[in-house]
Coordinates of C-alpha atoms and ligand atoms in Angstrom, one line a residue:
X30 CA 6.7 -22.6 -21.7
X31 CA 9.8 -23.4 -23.5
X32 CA 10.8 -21.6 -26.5
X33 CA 13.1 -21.4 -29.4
X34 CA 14.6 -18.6 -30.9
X35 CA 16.0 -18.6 -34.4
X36 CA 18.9 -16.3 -35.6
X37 CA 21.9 -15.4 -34.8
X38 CA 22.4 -11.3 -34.9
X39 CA 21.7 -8.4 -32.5
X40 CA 18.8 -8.3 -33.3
X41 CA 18.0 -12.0 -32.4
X42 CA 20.2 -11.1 -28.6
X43 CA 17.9 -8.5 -28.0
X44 CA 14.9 -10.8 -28.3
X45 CA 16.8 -13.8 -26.4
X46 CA 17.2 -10.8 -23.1
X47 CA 13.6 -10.0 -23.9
X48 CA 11.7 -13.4 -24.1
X49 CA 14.3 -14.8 -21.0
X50 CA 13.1 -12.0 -18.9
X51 CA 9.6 -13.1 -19.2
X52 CA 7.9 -15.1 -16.2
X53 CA 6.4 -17.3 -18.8
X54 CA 9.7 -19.0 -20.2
X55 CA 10.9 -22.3 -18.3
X56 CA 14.0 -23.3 -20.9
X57 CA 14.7 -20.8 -23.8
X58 CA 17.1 -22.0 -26.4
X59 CA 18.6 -20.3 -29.5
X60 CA 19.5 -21.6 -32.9
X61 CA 22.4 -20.7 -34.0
X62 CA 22.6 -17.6 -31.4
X63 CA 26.1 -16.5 -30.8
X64 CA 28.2 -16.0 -27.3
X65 CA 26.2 -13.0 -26.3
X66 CA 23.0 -14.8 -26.8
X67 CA 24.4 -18.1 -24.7
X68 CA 23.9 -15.4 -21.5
X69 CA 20.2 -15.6 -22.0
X70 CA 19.5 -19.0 -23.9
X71 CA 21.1 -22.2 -24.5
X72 CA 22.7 -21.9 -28.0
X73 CA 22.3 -25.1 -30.2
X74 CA 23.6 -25.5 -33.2
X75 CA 21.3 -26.4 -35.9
X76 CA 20.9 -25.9 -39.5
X77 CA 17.7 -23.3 -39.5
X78 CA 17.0 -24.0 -43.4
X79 CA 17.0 -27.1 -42.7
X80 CA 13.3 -27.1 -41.4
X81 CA 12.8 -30.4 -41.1
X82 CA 15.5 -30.7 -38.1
X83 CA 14.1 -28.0 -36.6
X84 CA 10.6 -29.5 -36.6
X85 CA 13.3 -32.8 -34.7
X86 CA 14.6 -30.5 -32.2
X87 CA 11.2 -29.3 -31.3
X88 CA 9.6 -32.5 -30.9
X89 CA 12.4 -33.7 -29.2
X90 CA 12.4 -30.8 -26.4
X91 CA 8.9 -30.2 -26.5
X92 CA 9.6 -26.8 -27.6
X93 CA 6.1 -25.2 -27.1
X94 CA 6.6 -22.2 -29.1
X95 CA 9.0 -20.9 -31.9
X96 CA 10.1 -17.3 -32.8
X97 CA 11.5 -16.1 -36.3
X98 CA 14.1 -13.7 -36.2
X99 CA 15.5 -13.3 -39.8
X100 CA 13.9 -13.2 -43.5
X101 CA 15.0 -15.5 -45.0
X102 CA 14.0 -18.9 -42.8
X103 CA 10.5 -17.0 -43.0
X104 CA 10.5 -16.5 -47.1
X105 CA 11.2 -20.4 -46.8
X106 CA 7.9 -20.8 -45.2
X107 CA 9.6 -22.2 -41.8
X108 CA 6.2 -20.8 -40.4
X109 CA 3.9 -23.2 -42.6
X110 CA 6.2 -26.0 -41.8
X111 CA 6.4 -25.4 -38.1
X112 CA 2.5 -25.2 -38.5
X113 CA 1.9 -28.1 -40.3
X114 CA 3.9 -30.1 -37.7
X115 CA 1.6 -29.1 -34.8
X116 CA 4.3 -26.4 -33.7
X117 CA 3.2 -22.2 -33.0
X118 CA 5.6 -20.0 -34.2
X119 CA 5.7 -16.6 -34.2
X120 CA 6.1 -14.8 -37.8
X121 CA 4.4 -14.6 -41.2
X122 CA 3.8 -17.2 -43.4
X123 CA 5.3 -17.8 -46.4
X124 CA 2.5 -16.2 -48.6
X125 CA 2.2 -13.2 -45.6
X126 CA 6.0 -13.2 -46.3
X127 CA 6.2 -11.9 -49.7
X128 CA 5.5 -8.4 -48.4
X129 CA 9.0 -8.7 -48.0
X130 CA 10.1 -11.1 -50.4
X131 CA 8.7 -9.3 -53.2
X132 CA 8.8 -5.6 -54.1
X133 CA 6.7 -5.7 -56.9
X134 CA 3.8 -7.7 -54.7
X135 CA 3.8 -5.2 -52.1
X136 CA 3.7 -1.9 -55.0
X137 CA 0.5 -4.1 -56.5
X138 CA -0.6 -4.6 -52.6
X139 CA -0.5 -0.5 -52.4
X140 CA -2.0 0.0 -56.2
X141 CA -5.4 -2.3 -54.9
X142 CA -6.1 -1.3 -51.3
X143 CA -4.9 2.1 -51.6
X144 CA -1.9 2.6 -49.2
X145 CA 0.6 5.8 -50.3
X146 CA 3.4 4.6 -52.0
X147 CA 5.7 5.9 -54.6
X148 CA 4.3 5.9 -58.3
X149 CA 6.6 2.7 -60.2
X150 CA 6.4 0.4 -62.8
X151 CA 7.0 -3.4 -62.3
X152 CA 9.3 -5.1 -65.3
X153 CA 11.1 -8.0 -67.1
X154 CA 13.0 -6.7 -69.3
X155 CA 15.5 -4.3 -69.8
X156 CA 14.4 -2.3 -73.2
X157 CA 11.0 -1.9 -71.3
X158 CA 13.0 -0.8 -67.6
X159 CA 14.7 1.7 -70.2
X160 CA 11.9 3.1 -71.8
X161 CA 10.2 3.9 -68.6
X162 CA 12.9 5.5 -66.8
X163 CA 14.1 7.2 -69.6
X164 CA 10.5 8.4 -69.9
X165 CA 10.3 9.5 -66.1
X166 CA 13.9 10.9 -65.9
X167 CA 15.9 11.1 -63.0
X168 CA 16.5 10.7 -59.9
X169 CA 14.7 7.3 -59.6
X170 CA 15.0 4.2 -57.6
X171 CA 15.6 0.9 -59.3
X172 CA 14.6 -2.2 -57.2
X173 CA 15.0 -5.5 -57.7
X174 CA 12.1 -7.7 -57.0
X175 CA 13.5 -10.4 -54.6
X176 CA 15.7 -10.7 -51.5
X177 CA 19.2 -9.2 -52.2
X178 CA 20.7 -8.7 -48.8
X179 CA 19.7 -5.2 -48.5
X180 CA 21.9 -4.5 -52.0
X181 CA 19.4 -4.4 -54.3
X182 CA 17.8 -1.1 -54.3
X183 CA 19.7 1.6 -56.7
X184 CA 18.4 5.2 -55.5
X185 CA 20.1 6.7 -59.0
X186 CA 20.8 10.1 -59.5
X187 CA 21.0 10.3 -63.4
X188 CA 19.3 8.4 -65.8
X189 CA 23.3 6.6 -66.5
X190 CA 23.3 5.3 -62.8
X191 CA 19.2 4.0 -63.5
X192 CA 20.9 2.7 -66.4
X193 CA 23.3 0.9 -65.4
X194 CA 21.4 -0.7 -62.4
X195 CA 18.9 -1.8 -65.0
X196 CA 21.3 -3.6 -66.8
X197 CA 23.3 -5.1 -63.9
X198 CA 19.8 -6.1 -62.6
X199 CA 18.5 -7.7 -65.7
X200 CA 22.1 -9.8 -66.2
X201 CA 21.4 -11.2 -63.2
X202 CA 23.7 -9.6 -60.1
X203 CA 21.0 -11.0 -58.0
X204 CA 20.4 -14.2 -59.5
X205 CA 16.2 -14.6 -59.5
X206 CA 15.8 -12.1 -57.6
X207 CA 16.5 -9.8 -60.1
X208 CA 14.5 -11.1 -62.7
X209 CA 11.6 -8.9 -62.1
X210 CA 12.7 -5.3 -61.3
X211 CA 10.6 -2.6 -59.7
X212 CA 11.3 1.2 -60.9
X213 CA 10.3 3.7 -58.4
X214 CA 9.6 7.5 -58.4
X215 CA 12.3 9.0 -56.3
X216 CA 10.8 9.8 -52.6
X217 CA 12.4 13.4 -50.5
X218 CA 11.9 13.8 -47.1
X219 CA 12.8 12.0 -43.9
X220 CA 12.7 8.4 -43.5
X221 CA 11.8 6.6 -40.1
X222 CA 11.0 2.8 -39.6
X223 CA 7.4 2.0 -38.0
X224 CA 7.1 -1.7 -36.6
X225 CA 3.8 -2.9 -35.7
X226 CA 2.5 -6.3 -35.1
X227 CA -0.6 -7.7 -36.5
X228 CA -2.2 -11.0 -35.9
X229 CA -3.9 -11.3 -39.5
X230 CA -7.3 -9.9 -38.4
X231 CA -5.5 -6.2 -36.3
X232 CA -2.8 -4.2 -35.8
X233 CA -1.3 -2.9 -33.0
X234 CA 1.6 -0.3 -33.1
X235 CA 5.1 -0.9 -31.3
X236 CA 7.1 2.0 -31.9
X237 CA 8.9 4.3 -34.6
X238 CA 12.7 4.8 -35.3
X239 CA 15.2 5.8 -37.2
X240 CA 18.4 3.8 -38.9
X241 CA 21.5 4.5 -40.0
X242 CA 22.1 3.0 -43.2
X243 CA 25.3 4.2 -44.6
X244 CA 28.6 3.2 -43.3
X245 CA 29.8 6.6 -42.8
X246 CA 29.7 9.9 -40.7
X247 CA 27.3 12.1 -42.1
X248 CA 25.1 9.2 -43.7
X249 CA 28.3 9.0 -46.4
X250 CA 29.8 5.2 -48.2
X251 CA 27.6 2.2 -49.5
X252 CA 24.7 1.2 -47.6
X253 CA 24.8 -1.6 -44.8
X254 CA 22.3 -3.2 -42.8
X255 CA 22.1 -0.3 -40.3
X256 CA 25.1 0.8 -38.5
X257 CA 22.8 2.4 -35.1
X258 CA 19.8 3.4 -34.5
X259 CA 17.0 5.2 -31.8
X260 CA 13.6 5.6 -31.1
X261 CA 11.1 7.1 -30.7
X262 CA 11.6 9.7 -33.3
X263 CA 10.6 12.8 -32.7
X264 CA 9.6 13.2 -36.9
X265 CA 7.0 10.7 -35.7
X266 CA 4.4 12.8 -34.1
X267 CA 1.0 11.5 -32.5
X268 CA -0.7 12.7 -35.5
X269 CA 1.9 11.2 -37.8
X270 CA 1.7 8.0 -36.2
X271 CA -2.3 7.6 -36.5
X272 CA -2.1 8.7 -39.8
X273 CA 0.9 5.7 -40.9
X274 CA -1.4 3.3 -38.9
X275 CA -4.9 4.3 -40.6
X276 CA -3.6 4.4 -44.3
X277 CA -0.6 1.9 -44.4
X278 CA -0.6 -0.3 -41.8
X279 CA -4.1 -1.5 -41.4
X280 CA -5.0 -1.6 -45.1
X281 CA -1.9 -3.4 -45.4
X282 CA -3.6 -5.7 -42.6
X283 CA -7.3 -5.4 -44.2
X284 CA -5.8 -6.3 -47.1
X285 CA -3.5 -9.5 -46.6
X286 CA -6.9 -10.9 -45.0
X287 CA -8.7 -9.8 -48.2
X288 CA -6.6 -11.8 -50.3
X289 CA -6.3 -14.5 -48.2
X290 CA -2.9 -14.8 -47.4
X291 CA -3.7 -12.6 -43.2
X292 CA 0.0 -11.1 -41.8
X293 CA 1.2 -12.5 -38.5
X294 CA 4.0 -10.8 -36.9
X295 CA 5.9 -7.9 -37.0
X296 CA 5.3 -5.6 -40.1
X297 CA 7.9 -3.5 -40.0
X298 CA 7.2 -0.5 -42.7
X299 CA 9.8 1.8 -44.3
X300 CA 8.0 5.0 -44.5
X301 CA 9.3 8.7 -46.3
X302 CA 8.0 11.5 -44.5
X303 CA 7.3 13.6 -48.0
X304 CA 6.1 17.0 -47.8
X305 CA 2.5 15.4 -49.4
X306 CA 2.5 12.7 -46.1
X307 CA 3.9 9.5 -44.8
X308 CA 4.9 7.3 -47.8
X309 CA 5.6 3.4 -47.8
X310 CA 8.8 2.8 -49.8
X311 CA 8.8 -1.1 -48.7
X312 CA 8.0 -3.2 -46.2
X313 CA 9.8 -6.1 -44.3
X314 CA 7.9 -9.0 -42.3
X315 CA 10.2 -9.1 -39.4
X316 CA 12.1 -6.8 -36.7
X317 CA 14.7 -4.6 -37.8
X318 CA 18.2 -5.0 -36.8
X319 CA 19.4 -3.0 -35.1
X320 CA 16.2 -1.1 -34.3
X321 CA 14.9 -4.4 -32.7
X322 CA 17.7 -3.8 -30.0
X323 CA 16.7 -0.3 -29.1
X324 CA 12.5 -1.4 -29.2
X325 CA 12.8 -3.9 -27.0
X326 CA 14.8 -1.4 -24.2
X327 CA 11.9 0.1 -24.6
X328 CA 9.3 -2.3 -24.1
X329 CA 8.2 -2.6 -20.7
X330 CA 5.8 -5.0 -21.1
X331 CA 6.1 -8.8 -21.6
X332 CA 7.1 -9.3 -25.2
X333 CA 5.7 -13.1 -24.8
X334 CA 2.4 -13.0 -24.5
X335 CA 2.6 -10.1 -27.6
X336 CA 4.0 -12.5 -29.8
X337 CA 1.5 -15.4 -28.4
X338 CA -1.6 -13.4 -29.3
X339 CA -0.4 -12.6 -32.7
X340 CA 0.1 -15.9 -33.3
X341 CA -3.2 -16.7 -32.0
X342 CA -5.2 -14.1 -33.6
X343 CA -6.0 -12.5 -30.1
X344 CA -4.5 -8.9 -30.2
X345 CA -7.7 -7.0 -30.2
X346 CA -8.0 -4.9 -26.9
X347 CA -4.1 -6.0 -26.4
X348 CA -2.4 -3.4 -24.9
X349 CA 1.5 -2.7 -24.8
X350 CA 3.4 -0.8 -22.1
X351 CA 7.0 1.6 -23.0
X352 CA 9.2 2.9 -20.9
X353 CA 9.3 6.9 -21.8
X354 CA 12.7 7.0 -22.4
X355 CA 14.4 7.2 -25.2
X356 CA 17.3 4.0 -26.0
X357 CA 20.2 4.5 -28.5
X358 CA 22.4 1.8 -30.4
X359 CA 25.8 2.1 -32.0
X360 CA 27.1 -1.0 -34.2
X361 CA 30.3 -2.1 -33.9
X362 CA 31.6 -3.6 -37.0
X363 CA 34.5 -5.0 -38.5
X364 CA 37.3 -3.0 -40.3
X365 CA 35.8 -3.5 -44.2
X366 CA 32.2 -4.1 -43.4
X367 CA 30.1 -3.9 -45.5
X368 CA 33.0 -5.1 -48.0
X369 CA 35.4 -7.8 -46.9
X370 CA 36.4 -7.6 -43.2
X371 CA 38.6 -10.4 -41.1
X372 CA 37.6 -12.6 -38.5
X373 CA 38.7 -14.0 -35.4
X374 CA 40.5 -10.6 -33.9
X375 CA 39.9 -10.0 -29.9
X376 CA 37.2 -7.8 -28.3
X377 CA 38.2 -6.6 -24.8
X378 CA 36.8 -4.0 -22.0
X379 CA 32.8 -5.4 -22.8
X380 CA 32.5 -5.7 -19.0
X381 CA 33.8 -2.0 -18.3
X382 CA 31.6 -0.4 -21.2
X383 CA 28.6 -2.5 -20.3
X384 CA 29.2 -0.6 -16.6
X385 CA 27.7 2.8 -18.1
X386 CA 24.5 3.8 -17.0
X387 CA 21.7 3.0 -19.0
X388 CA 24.2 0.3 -21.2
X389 CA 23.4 -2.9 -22.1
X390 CA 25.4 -4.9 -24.9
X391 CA 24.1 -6.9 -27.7
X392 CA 26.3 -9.3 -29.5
X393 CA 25.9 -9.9 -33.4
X394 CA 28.6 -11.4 -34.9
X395 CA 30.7 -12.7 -32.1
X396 CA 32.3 -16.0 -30.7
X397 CA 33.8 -17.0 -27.3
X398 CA 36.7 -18.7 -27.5
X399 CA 39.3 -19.9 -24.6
X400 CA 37.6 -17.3 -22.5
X401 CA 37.6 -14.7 -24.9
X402 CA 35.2 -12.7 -27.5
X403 CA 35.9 -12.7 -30.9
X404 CA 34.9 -11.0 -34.0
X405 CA 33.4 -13.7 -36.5
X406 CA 30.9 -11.2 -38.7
X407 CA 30.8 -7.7 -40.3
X408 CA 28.0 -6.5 -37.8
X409 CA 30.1 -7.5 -34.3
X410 CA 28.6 -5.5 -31.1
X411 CA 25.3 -3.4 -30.4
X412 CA 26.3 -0.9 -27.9
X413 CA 22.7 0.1 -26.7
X414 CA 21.9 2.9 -24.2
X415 CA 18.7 4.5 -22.2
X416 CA 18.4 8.3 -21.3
X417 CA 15.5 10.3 -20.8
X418 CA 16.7 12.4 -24.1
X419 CA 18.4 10.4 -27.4
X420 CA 21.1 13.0 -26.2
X421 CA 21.8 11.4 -23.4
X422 CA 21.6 8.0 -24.6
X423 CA 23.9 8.3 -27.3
X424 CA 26.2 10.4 -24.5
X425 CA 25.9 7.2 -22.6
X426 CA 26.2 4.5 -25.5
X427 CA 29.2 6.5 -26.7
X428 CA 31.3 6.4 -23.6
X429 CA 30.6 2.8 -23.0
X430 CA 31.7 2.1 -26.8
X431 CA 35.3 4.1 -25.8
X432 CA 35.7 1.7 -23.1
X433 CA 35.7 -1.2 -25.4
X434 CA 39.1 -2.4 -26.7
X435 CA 39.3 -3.4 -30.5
X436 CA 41.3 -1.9 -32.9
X437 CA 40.4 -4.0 -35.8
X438 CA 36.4 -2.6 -35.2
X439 CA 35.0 0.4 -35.9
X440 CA 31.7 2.6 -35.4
X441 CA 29.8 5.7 -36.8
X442 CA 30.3 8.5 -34.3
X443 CA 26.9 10.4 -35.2
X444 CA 24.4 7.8 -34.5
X445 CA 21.0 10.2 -34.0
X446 CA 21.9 13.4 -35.4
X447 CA 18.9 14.1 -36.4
X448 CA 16.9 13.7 -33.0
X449 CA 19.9 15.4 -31.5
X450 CA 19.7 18.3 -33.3
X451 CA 15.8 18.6 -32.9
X452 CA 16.6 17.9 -29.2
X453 CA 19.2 20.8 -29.4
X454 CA 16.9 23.2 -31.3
X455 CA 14.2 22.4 -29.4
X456 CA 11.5 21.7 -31.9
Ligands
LIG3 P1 15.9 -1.0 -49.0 O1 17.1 -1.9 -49.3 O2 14.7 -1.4 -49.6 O3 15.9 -0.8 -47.5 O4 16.2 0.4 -49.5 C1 17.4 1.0 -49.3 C2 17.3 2.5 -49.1 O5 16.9 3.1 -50.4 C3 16.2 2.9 -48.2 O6 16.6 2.9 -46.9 C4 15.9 4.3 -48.7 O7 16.8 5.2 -48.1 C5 16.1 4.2 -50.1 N1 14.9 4.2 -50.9 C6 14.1 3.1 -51.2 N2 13.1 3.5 -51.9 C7 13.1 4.8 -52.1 C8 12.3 5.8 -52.8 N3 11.2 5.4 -53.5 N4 12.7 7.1 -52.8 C9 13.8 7.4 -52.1 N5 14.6 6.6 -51.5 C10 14.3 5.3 -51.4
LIG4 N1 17.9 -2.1 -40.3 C1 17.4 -2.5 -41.5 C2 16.8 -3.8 -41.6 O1 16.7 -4.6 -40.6 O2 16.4 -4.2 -42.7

């Protein structure tokens, strides 16, 4: 079968070592990939919003099935198109894809089918935002509606910072996507990522883990788009999990198919731990990255025909094998990230670190260039590690990450604190 990968990040390297170890794949390729992907795929560089060229490339190399890494190509309804040209693909459609692509759809998704979610209210205007928060007090979350990057959620202390993100919302810091914000009741209690992938009809669950989404030690700075992550989490016990997949996951499933509009893919649900049960704060329609790197260490079974089946509406009685140990990812990033970093400086010892037992090495935003790797992205390196303990896997992914040589990149140094200390504690 030959099959093409879209994306470019860690997380789209970890799929690339995934779907190329798979007995199914003849040729893999990846578009754009970058020079840690061209170890597992052939990297081609095409234009992936440019969906009609990617409909080209597949015809021309009888690509026999596509997989979506990122968002936004997804929210463009690459899916439908692929479709519609006689192409499978794996990810939601653009209608499936608003679980992402719009806050305020997924609240009303909660509000009709009965999924736990925070209490909100959905609004276009700002004297109406005011009124409510002002009415509800602080701290609250203000959200805008649309795609933002991972910017555009405000989790605001006082009633000034709910304030003031309501007015930068409504004068339009986010363009559209800001037109309609979403006010939240503020959620306490630990938060964890559950992935799961459904095939419109089912759902089956992958795993559970935890990200890192401040830039800081000690989960301090702005937020990024995860700097490490494990799994499993220990916060996720058996009875926690059957509980997130009875009351969010498959109504979310029951209820996509209800409207019309069934979920293929990877539903990948942010979900508070509160003190009154697992909470969904959002959803998004597509792996996480970087827990993507550390789920598919895990996986011991072939990702392939996974993703086949939930493109075919075949994953009842499918059945998904996991390695009991425990994997571990540090991101490397850029001096700046997630403000403005430079490009182009050299990465050295990846060879050495990648030695470590239990390492492997995911590239993000990274070239290759007269022989050597170079930065070219905030997110740079995934420095991913197995141990039969997240201790030990972030013992391992932290001395492979000291054997790499780059002094313009930078990393977190408690990636997994929290399983650590449970681990350390014992319960
Ligand atoms: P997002 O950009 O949607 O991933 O949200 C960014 C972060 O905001 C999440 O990772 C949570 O830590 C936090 N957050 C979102 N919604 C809530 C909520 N209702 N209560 C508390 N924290 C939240
Ligand atoms: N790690 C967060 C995300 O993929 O959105």
């Amino acid at each position: 079968m030959n099959i093409l990968l879209l994306g470019s990040g860690g997380r789209e390297h970890a799929l690339a070592w995934k779907i190329a170890a798979s007995p199914l794949v003849t040729k893999l390729w990846c578009a754009p990939g970058n020079a840690g992907i061209a170890r597992e795929a052939e990297c081609v560089p095409l234009d992936i919003a440019n969906h009609a060229a990617v409909i080209d490339f597949c015809r021309t190399n009888a690509v026999d099935f596509v997989v979506v890494g990122p968002e936004t190509p997804l929210a463009a309804g690459i899916v439908d198109d692929l479709a519609s040209a006689g192409i499978r693909a794996f990810g939601p459609s653009k209608q499936a894809s608003r679980l992402e692509g719009s806050k305020g759809f997924t609240k009303a998704l909660c509000t009709e089918f009965g999924i736990p979610t925070g209490a909100y209210g959905r609004f276009t205007n700002a004297a109406d935002a005011l009124a409510y928060v002002r009415a509800q007090g602080a701290p609250i979350v203000v959200k805008a509606d649309g795609l933002a990057a991972g910017k555009g959620v405000v989790v605001a202390q006082t009633l000034r910072e709910a304030e003031d993100a309501i007015a930068m919302m409504f004068d339009g810091a986010f363009g559209a996507a800001g037109a309609e914000v979403v006010i939240e009741e503020f959620l306490s209690g630990r938060e964890i990522s559950f992935f799961a992938l459904s095939d419109g009809d089912t759902a089956i669950a992958l795993a559970s883990a935890q990200d890192h989404k401040r830039v800081f030690d000690h989960d301090q700075g702005p937020n990024t788009g995860g700097m490490g992550a494990y799994s499993p989490t220990p916060f996720v016990t058996p009875e926690i999990h059957a509980e997130i997949m009875a009351k969010i996951i498959l109504p979310t499933v029951a209820g996509m198919k209800a409207r019309g509009t069934p979920f293929r893919g990877v539903l990948y649900a942010g979900v508070m731990l509160t003190p009154a049960g697992p909470k969904l704060f959002e959803y998004n329609v597509r792996f996480g990255d970087p827990e993507c790197q550390v789920l598919m260490l895990r996986m011991m079974s072939d990702i392939v025909p996974a993703m086949l089946a939930s493109c075919d509406g075949q994953l009842k009685n499918f059945d998904l094998r996991w390695f009991p140990d425990a994997a571990l990812t540090v991101v490397m990033a850029a001096s700046g990230y997630p403000g403005e970093y430079a490009k182009g400086t050299r990465i050295e010892g990846l060879e050495d670190a990648a030695s470590v037992e239990g390492v492997e090495i995911f590239h993000a935003g990274t070239v290759s260039k007269d022989g050597h790797i170079l930065a070219n992205g905030g997110r740079v390196l995934n420095v991913c590690a197995s141990g039969n303990s997240v201790s030990e896997a972030q013992r391992r992914a932290y001395e492979a990450v000291d054997r790499i040589r780059w002094p313009e990149g930078f990393c977190r140094r408690d990636i997994g604190w929290q399983a650590v200390d449970w681990e350390r504690k014992g319960s």
